[in-house]
Amino acid sequence: MNIGCRIFKDFERPPKELVRRFYDLAVSDLDDTMSKFGAVDHRIQPMRKYTRSMVGTAFTIRLPHGDNLLFRAAIQYMKRGDVVVIDAGGFEDRAVAGEVTAKYCRARGVKGMIIDGATRDSAVLSEMENFPVFVRAISPNGPYFNGPGEVNVPIVVGGQIVCPGDIVVADSDGIVFINPANAEEVLTQSVKITTRDRNNLKELEETGTCNQDWVMDKLKTIGCEVQDMAEPFRRMD
């Protein structure tokens, strides 16, 4: 099997019950749990704003500049619940996906697509129900069908490493990839953050204020003084 031109038809997927537990968790909270360092490049944007997260299992594809032969070949191996994650090198001048490939994937039960590169047929893709598409750019230029490429290998998308079988969570704020081995820890910490924020908002709604003691403690650690009254400032004429 040649490095740079190979297809792995299958890979180990995490338990569906584990993946489902990430529904309704915000990418921002998950990223906070991952040391605020786990989200992909902000320039990979959803083609429409979604109110609910896209959650699934990464089916990874690596493509050369402007070519989608290996993407076309890989569709037959996709499974229900997968999210297609494409490393197209970040190239913005030639689409590697469009209406046809998106609808083929959806027919396989795929949850959506994330493309570090370009797509076309933007009007159709932005209106597809229950099939979010995240992409770096839009271009009318179509792809070549020459290869090479790789399917279900580790790739880099938006500055983040993603492996086949990683848990994908994406919403209107962005995207994170979670190693299943770290999933329980990420879940536990993210739920704590979500619960804390919800409690703070509930307190704010009920009382008109919320506890900010931690902010004051932080100011003390950096030597920032808080005084009751500002002294008159002398201006230079």
Coordinates of C-alpha atoms in Angstrom, one line a residue:
M1 CA 0.0 0.0 0.0
N2 CA 1.5 3.3 -1.1
I3 CA 1.9 6.1 1.4
G4 CA 0.1 9.1 -0.1
C5 CA -2.3 6.9 -2.1
R6 CA -4.2 4.5 0.1
I7 CA -7.7 3.8 1.4
F8 CA -8.5 2.2 4.8
K9 CA -12.1 1.0 4.4
D10 CA -12.9 0.8 8.1
F11 CA -11.7 1.9 11.5
E12 CA -12.7 1.5 15.2
R13 CA -15.5 3.8 16.1
P14 CA -16.3 4.9 19.7
P15 CA -19.5 3.5 21.3
K16 CA -22.6 5.4 20.0
E17 CA -23.7 6.0 23.6
L18 CA -20.5 7.8 24.3
V19 CA -20.8 10.0 21.2
R20 CA -24.5 10.8 22.0
R21 CA -23.4 12.3 25.4
F22 CA -21.8 15.2 23.6
Y23 CA -25.1 16.4 22.2
D24 CA -26.2 19.8 23.6
L25 CA -22.6 20.6 24.8
A26 CA -21.3 23.9 23.4
V27 CA -18.0 23.8 21.5
S28 CA -16.9 26.8 23.5
D29 CA -17.3 24.8 26.8
L30 CA -15.5 21.8 25.3
D31 CA -12.7 24.1 24.1
D32 CA -12.4 25.6 27.6
T33 CA -12.0 22.0 28.9
M34 CA -9.2 21.5 26.3
S35 CA -7.1 24.3 27.7
K36 CA -8.8 26.8 25.3
F37 CA -6.5 25.3 22.6
G38 CA -8.6 22.7 20.9
A39 CA -10.7 24.5 18.3
V40 CA -9.9 24.6 14.6
D41 CA -9.0 27.7 12.7
H42 CA -12.0 30.2 12.9
R43 CA -11.9 30.7 9.2
I44 CA -13.5 27.2 8.7
Q45 CA -17.1 28.4 9.0
P46 CA -20.6 26.8 8.8
M47 CA -22.4 27.6 5.6
R48 CA -25.4 28.4 7.7
K49 CA -25.9 29.0 11.4
Y50 CA -27.2 26.0 13.3
T51 CA -28.8 26.1 16.7
R52 CA -27.8 22.6 17.6
S53 CA -24.4 20.9 17.5
M54 CA -23.3 18.4 14.9
V55 CA -21.9 15.4 16.7
G56 CA -20.4 12.3 15.1
T57 CA -17.4 10.2 14.3
A58 CA -14.5 11.5 12.1
F59 CA -14.2 9.8 8.7
T60 CA -10.9 11.4 7.5
I61 CA -9.8 12.2 4.0
R62 CA -6.6 13.8 2.8
L63 CA -6.7 15.3 -0.7
P64 CA -4.1 17.0 -3.0
H65 CA -4.6 20.4 -4.4
G66 CA -8.0 20.7 -6.1
D67 CA -8.5 16.9 -6.6
N68 CA -11.3 14.7 -5.1
L69 CA -10.8 11.3 -6.7
L70 CA -10.2 9.7 -3.3
F71 CA -13.1 11.5 -1.8
R72 CA -15.4 10.0 -4.5
A73 CA -13.9 6.5 -3.9
A74 CA -14.4 6.8 -0.1
I75 CA -18.1 7.5 0.0
Q76 CA -19.0 3.8 -0.3
Y77 CA -17.2 3.1 2.9
M78 CA -18.9 5.8 5.0
K79 CA -21.3 4.7 7.8
R80 CA -24.3 6.3 9.5
G81 CA -23.2 8.7 12.2
D82 CA -19.9 9.6 10.5
V83 CA -18.8 13.2 9.8
V84 CA -16.6 13.6 6.7
V85 CA -13.5 15.6 7.7
I86 CA -11.4 16.6 4.7
D87 CA -7.8 17.9 4.7
A88 CA -7.6 19.7 1.4
G89 CA -4.5 21.6 2.3
G90 CA -6.4 24.8 3.0
F91 CA -6.4 25.6 -0.7
E92 CA -9.2 28.1 -1.6
D93 CA -9.1 28.3 -5.4
R94 CA -10.7 24.9 -6.4
A95 CA -13.6 23.1 -4.8
V96 CA -13.2 19.5 -3.7
A97 CA -16.9 19.0 -2.8
G98 CA -20.3 20.2 -4.0
E99 CA -24.0 19.3 -4.2
V100 CA -23.4 15.8 -5.7
T101 CA -20.8 14.6 -3.2
A102 CA -22.8 16.2 -0.3
K103 CA -26.0 14.4 -1.2
Y104 CA -24.1 11.1 -1.8
C105 CA -22.7 11.4 1.7
R106 CA -26.1 12.3 3.2
A107 CA -27.6 9.2 1.6
R108 CA -25.1 7.1 3.4
G109 CA -26.3 8.5 6.8
V110 CA -23.3 10.9 7.2
K111 CA -24.0 13.8 9.6
G112 CA -22.2 16.5 7.7
M113 CA -18.9 17.7 6.2
I114 CA -15.9 19.7 7.4
I115 CA -13.5 20.9 4.7
D116 CA -10.2 22.6 5.1
G117 CA -10.4 23.9 1.6
A118 CA -13.2 25.0 -0.8
T119 CA -16.6 23.8 -1.9
R120 CA -19.1 25.0 -4.5
D121 CA -22.8 24.8 -5.0
S122 CA -23.0 27.0 -2.0
A123 CA -26.7 28.0 -2.3
V124 CA -27.7 24.3 -2.2
L125 CA -25.3 23.3 0.5
S126 CA -26.4 26.2 2.8
E127 CA -30.0 25.1 2.6
M128 CA -29.5 21.3 3.1
E129 CA -31.5 20.2 6.1
N130 CA -29.8 18.2 8.8
F131 CA -26.5 18.2 6.9
P132 CA -24.2 21.0 8.2
V133 CA -21.2 21.9 6.0
F134 CA -18.2 23.7 7.4
V135 CA -15.7 25.1 4.9
R136 CA -12.8 27.5 4.5
A137 CA -13.8 29.0 1.1
I138 CA -16.2 28.9 -1.8
S139 CA -15.0 28.5 -5.4
P140 CA -16.8 27.7 -8.6
N141 CA -13.8 25.9 -10.0
G142 CA -14.5 22.2 -10.0
P143 CA -12.1 19.4 -8.9
Y144 CA -9.8 17.1 -10.9
F145 CA -10.1 13.4 -10.6
N146 CA -6.5 12.3 -10.8
G147 CA -5.5 11.4 -7.2
P148 CA -3.6 10.6 -5.1
G149 CA -5.0 11.0 -1.6
E150 CA -5.5 9.0 1.6
V151 CA -8.6 7.8 3.4
N152 CA -8.9 7.2 7.2
V153 CA -5.4 8.3 8.2
P154 CA -4.5 11.1 10.7
I155 CA -4.9 14.5 9.1
V156 CA -4.6 18.1 10.0
V157 CA -7.7 20.4 9.7
G158 CA -7.6 24.0 10.7
G159 CA -4.4 23.5 12.7
Q160 CA -5.7 20.5 14.7
I161 CA -4.8 16.9 14.3
V162 CA -7.8 14.6 13.8
C163 CA -7.7 10.8 13.5
P164 CA -10.3 8.4 12.1
G165 CA -12.7 7.6 15.0
D166 CA -12.3 10.9 16.9
I167 CA -15.5 12.5 18.2
V168 CA -16.4 15.6 16.2
V169 CA -18.5 18.4 17.8
A170 CA -19.3 21.4 15.7
D171 CA -21.7 24.4 16.1
S172 CA -22.0 28.0 15.0
D173 CA -19.0 28.9 17.1
G174 CA -16.6 26.3 15.7
I175 CA -15.3 22.8 15.8
V176 CA -13.4 20.5 18.1
F177 CA -12.0 17.0 17.7
I178 CA -11.9 14.7 20.8
N179 CA -9.8 11.6 21.2
P180 CA -12.2 8.9 22.5
A181 CA -9.6 8.0 25.1
N182 CA -10.0 11.5 26.6
A183 CA -13.8 11.7 26.1
E184 CA -14.9 10.9 29.7
E185 CA -12.6 13.5 31.2
V186 CA -13.7 16.1 28.6
L187 CA -17.3 15.3 29.2
T188 CA -17.0 15.6 33.0
Q189 CA -15.2 18.9 32.9
S190 CA -17.5 20.4 30.2
V191 CA -20.6 19.5 32.1
K192 CA -19.2 21.3 35.1
I193 CA -18.6 24.4 33.0
T194 CA -22.0 24.2 31.5
T195 CA -23.7 23.8 34.8
R196 CA -21.8 26.6 36.4
D197 CA -22.7 29.0 33.6
R198 CA -26.3 28.1 33.7
N199 CA -26.4 28.6 37.5
N200 CA -24.8 32.0 37.1
L201 CA -27.3 33.0 34.4
K202 CA -30.2 31.8 36.6
E203 CA -28.9 33.8 39.5
L204 CA -28.6 36.9 37.3
E205 CA -32.2 36.5 36.1
E206 CA -33.5 36.1 39.6
T207 CA -31.4 38.6 41.5
G208 CA -30.1 41.0 38.9
T209 CA -26.5 40.2 39.9
C210 CA -24.1 37.2 40.1
N211 CA -21.2 36.3 42.2
Q212 CA -17.9 37.6 40.8
D213 CA -15.7 36.9 43.8
W214 CA -13.3 34.9 41.6
V215 CA -12.7 38.0 39.5
M216 CA -11.7 40.1 42.5
D217 CA -9.4 37.3 43.7
K218 CA -7.7 37.2 40.3
L219 CA -7.2 41.0 40.3
K220 CA -5.5 40.7 43.7
T221 CA -3.1 38.1 42.3
I222 CA -2.0 40.4 39.5
G223 CA -1.6 43.4 41.8
C224 CA -4.6 45.4 40.4
E225 CA -6.0 47.9 43.0
V226 CA -9.6 48.8 43.3
Q227 CA -10.4 52.2 44.9
D228 CA -13.7 53.8 45.9
M229 CA -13.2 57.1 44.1
A230 CA -11.1 58.2 41.3
E231 CA -8.7 61.0 42.1
P232 CA -8.8 64.2 39.9
F233 CA -6.6 63.7 36.9
R234 CA -4.3 66.5 35.9
R235 CA -4.3 67.0 32.2
M236 CA -1.3 68.3 30.3
D237 CA -2.0 71.5 28.3

